[in-house]
CSV table of C-alpha atoms in Angstrom, one decimal:
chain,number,residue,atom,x,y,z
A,106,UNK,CA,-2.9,-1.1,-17.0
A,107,UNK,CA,0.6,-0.7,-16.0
A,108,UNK,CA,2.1,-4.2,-14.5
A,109,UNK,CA,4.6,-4.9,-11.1
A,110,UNK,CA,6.2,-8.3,-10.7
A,111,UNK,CA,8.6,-9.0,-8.2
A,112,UNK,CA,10.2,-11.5,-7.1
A,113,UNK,CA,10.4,-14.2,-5.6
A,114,UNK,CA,6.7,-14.4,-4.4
A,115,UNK,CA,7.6,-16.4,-1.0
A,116,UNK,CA,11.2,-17.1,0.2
A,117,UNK,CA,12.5,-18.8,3.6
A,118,UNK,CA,15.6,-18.1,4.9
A,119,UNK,CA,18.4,-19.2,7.5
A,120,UNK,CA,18.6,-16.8,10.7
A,121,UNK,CA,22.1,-14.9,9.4
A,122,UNK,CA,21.8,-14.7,5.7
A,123,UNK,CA,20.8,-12.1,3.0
A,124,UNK,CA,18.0,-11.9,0.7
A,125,UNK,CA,17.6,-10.3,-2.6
A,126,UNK,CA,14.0,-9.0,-3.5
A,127,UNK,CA,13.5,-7.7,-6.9
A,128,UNK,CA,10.3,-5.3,-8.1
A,129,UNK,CA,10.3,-4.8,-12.1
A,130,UNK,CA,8.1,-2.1,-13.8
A,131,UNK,CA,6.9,-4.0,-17.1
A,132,UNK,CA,5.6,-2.4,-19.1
A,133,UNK,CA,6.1,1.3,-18.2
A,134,UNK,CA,9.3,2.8,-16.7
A,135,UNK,CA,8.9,4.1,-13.0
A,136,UNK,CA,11.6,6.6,-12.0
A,137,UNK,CA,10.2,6.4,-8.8
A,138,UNK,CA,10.1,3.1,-6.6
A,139,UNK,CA,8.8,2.8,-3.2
A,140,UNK,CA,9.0,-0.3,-1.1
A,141,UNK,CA,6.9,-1.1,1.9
A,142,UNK,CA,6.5,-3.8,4.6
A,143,UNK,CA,3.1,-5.1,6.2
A,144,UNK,CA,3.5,-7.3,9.4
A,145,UNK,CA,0.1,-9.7,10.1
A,146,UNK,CA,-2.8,-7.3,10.4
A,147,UNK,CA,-1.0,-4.4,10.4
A,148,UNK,CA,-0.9,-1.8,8.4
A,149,UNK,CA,1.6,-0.8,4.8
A,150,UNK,CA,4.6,0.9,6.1
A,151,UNK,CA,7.0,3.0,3.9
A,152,UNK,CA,10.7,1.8,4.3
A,153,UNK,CA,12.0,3.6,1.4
A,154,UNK,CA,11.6,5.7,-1.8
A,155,UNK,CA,13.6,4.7,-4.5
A,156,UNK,CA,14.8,6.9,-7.1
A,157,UNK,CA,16.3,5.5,-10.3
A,158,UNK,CA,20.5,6.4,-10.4
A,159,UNK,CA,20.7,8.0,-7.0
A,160,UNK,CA,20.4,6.3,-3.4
A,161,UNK,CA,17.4,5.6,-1.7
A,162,UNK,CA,16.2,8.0,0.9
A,163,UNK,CA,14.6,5.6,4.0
A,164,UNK,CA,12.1,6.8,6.6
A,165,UNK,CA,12.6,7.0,9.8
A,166,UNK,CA,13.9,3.8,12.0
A,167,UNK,CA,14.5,2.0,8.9
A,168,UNK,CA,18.1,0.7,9.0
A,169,UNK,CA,19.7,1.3,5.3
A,170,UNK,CA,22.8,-1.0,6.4
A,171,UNK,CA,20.2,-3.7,6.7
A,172,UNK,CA,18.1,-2.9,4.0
A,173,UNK,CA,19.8,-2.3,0.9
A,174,UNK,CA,18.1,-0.7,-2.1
A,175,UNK,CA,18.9,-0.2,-5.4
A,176,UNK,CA,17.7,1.0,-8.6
A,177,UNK,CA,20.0,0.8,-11.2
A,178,UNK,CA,17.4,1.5,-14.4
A,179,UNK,CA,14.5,2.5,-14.9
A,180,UNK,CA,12.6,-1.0,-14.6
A,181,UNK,CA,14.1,-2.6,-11.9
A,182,UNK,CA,14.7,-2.0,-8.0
A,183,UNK,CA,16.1,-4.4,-5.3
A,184,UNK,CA,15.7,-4.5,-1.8
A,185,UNK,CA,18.7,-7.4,0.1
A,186,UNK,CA,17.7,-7.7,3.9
A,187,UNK,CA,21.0,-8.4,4.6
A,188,UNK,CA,21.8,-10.5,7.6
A,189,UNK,CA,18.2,-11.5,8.3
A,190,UNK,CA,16.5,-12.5,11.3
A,191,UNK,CA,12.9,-14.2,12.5
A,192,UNK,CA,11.8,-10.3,13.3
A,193,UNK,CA,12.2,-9.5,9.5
A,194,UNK,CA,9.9,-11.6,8.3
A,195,UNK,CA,7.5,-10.2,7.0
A,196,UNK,CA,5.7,-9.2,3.7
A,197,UNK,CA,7.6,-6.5,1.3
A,198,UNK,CA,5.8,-4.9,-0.9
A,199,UNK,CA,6.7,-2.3,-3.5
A,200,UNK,CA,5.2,-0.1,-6.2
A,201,UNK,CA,5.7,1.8,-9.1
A,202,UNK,CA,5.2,5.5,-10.2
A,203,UNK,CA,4.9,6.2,-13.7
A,204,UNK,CA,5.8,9.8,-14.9
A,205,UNK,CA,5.2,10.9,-11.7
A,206,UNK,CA,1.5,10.4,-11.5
A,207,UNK,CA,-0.6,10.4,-8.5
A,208,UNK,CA,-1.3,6.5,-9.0
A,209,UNK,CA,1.1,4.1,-7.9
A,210,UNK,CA,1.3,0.3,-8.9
A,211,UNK,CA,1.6,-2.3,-6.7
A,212,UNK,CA,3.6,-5.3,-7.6
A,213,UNK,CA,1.9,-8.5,-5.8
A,214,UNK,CA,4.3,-8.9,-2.7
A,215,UNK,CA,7.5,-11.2,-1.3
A,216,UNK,CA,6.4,-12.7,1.6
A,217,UNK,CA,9.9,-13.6,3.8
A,218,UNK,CA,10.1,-16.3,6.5
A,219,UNK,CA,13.5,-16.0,8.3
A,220,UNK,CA,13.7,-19.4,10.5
B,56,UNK,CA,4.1,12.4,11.6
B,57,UNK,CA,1.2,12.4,9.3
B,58,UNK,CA,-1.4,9.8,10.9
B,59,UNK,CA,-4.3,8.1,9.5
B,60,UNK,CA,-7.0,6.4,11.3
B,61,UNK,CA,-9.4,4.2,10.6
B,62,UNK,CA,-12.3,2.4,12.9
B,63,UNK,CA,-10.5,-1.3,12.3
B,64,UNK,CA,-13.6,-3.0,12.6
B,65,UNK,CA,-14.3,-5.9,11.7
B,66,UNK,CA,-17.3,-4.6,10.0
B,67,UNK,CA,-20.3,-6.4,9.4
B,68,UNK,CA,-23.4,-6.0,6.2
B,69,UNK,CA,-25.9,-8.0,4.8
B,70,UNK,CA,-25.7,-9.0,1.2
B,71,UNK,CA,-27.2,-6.2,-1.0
B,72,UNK,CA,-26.8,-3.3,1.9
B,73,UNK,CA,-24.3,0.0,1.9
B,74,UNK,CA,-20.8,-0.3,3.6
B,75,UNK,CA,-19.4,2.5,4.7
B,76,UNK,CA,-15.6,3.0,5.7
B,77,UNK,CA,-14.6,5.9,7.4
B,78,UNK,CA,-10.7,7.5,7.4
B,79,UNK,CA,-9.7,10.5,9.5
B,80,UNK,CA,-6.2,12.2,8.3
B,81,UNK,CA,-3.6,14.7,10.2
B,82,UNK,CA,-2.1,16.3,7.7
B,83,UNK,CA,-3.8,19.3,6.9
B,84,UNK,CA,-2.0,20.0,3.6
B,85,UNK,CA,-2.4,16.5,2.3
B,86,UNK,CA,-4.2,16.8,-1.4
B,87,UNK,CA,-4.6,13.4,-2.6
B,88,UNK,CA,-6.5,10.6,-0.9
B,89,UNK,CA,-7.0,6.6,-1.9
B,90,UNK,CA,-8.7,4.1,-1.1
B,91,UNK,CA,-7.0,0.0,-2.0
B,92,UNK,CA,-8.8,-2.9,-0.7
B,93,UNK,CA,-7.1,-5.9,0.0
B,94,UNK,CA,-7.3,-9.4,-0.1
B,95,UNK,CA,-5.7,-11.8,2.7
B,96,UNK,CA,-2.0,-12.5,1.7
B,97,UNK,CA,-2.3,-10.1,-1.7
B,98,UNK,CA,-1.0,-6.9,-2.1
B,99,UNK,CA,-3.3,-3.8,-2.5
B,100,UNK,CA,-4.9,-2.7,-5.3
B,101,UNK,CA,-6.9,0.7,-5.8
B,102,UNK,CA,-10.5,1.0,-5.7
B,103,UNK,CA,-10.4,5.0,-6.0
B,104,UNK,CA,-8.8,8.2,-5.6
B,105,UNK,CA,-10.1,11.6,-4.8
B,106,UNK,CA,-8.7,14.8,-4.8
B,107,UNK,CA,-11.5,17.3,-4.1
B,108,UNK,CA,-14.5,18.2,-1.5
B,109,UNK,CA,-17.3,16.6,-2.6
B,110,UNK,CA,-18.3,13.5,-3.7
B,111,UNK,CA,-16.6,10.7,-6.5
B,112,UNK,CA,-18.7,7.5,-7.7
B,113,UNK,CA,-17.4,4.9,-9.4
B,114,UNK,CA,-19.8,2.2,-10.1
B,115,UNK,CA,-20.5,0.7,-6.8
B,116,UNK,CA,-18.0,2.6,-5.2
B,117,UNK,CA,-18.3,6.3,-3.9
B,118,UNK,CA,-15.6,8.3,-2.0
B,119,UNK,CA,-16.8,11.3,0.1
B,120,UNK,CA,-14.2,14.1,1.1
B,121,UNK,CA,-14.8,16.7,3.6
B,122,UNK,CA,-11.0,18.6,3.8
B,123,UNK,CA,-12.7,21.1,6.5
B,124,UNK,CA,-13.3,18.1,8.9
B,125,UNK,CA,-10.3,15.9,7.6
B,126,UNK,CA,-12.4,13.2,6.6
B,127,UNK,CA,-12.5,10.6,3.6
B,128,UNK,CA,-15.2,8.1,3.1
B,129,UNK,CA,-16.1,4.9,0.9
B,130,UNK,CA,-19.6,3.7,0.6
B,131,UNK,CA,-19.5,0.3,-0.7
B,132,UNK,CA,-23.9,-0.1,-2.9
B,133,UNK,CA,-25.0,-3.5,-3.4
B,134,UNK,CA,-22.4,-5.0,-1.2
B,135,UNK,CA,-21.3,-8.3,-2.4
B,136,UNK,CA,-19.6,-11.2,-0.6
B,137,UNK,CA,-16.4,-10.8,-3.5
B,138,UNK,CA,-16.3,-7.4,-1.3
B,139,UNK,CA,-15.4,-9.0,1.6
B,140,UNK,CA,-11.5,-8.0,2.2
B,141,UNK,CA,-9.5,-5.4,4.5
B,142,UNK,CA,-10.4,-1.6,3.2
B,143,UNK,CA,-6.9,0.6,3.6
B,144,UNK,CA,-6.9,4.3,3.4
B,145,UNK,CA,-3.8,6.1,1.8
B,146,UNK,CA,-3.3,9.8,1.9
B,147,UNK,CA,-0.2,11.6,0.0
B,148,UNK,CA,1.6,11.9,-3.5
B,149,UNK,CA,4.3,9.6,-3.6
B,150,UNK,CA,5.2,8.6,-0.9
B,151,UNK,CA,1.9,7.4,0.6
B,152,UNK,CA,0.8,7.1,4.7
B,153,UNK,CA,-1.6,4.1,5.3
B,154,UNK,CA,-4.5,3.6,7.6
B,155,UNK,CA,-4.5,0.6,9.4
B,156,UNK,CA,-8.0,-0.7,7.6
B,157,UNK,CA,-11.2,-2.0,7.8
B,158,UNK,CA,-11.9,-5.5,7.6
B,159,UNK,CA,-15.3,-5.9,5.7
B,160,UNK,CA,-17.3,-9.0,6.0
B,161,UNK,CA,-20.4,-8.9,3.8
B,162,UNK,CA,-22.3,-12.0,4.9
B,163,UNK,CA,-24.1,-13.6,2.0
């Protein structure tokens, strides 16, 4: 089956600084990514679709200043929560299209603590 | 806004008895409906997918679809405690729109 890392798995942060989260495809290439975030017993929600050379396109109430994505090949996207505070954290999560199917992979989830 | 519901529970079976998970969507033109179940702290992974009326098994695991009414099922057979986790529905191609899940408990 197709494979999703990212990483890291778990990061804390300082109120105020940025965070890099990076989702690789590993086996297959994914011209489509799609990151989400899950707050405790709540619901996936989208943030963002991901689409390998152009810019991501964020739904609604999502803040693309504070949520940078990019995908610069065809295996790798990154999501920075820049300037990041306690009301971020949460658990990102994103997944993988391959050839546009209808299944998507999940990669196993960063879960951010912002103190 | 495409909405998906689900009954959050927490649901309740016996050892060896049928679960059944229940998903209502909005979206009348929506085509493709999943089901993922996940594990406390884990990301999802997908039990099934189903795409037309009727019925879908999959070993232990059946999805029911009733695009008149709107309505996705999964009926969980011999339900184990390993099946014990939060049940999300997903509806859409792509970009996909969540339920908020079931938690299942099967109690051993």
């Amino acid at each position: 089956g197709a494979v999703v890392s990212q990483h890291p798995s778990r990061v804390i942060c300082k109120s105020g600084t940025s965070v890099k989260i990076e989702c690789r495809s590993l086996d297959f290439q994914a011209t489509t990514m799609f990151w989400y975030r899950q707050f405790p017993k709540k619901s996936l929600m989208l943030m963002a679709t991901s689409n390998e050379g152009s810019k991501a396109t964020y739904e609604q109430g999502v803040e693309k200043d504070k949520f940078l994505i990019n995908h610069a090949s065809l295996t790798l996207s990154t999501l920075t929560v820049t300037s990041a505070h306690p009301e971020d954290s949460s658990f990102y999560i994103c997944s993988a299209d391959r050839d546009s199917g209808v299944e998507q992979y999940f990669g196993p989830g960063t879960r951010l603590t912002v103190t | 806004q495409k909405e998906v519901e689900q009954n959050s529970g927490p649901l309740s079976v016996p050892e060896g008895a049928i679960a059944s998970l229940n998903c209502t969507y909005s979206d009348r033109g929506s085509q493709s409906f999943f089901w993922y179940r996940q594990y406390s702290g884990k990301s999802p992974e997908l039990i099934m997918f189903i795409y037309s009326n009727g019925d879908k098994e999959d070993g232990r695991f059946t999805a029911q679809l009733n695009k008149a009414s709107q309505y996705v099922s999964l009926l969980i057979r011999d339900s184990q405690p390993s099946d014990s986790a939060t049940y999300l529905c997903a509806v859409g191609q792509g970009q996909l729109t969540f339920g908020s899940g079931t938690q299942l408990t099967v109690l051993p």
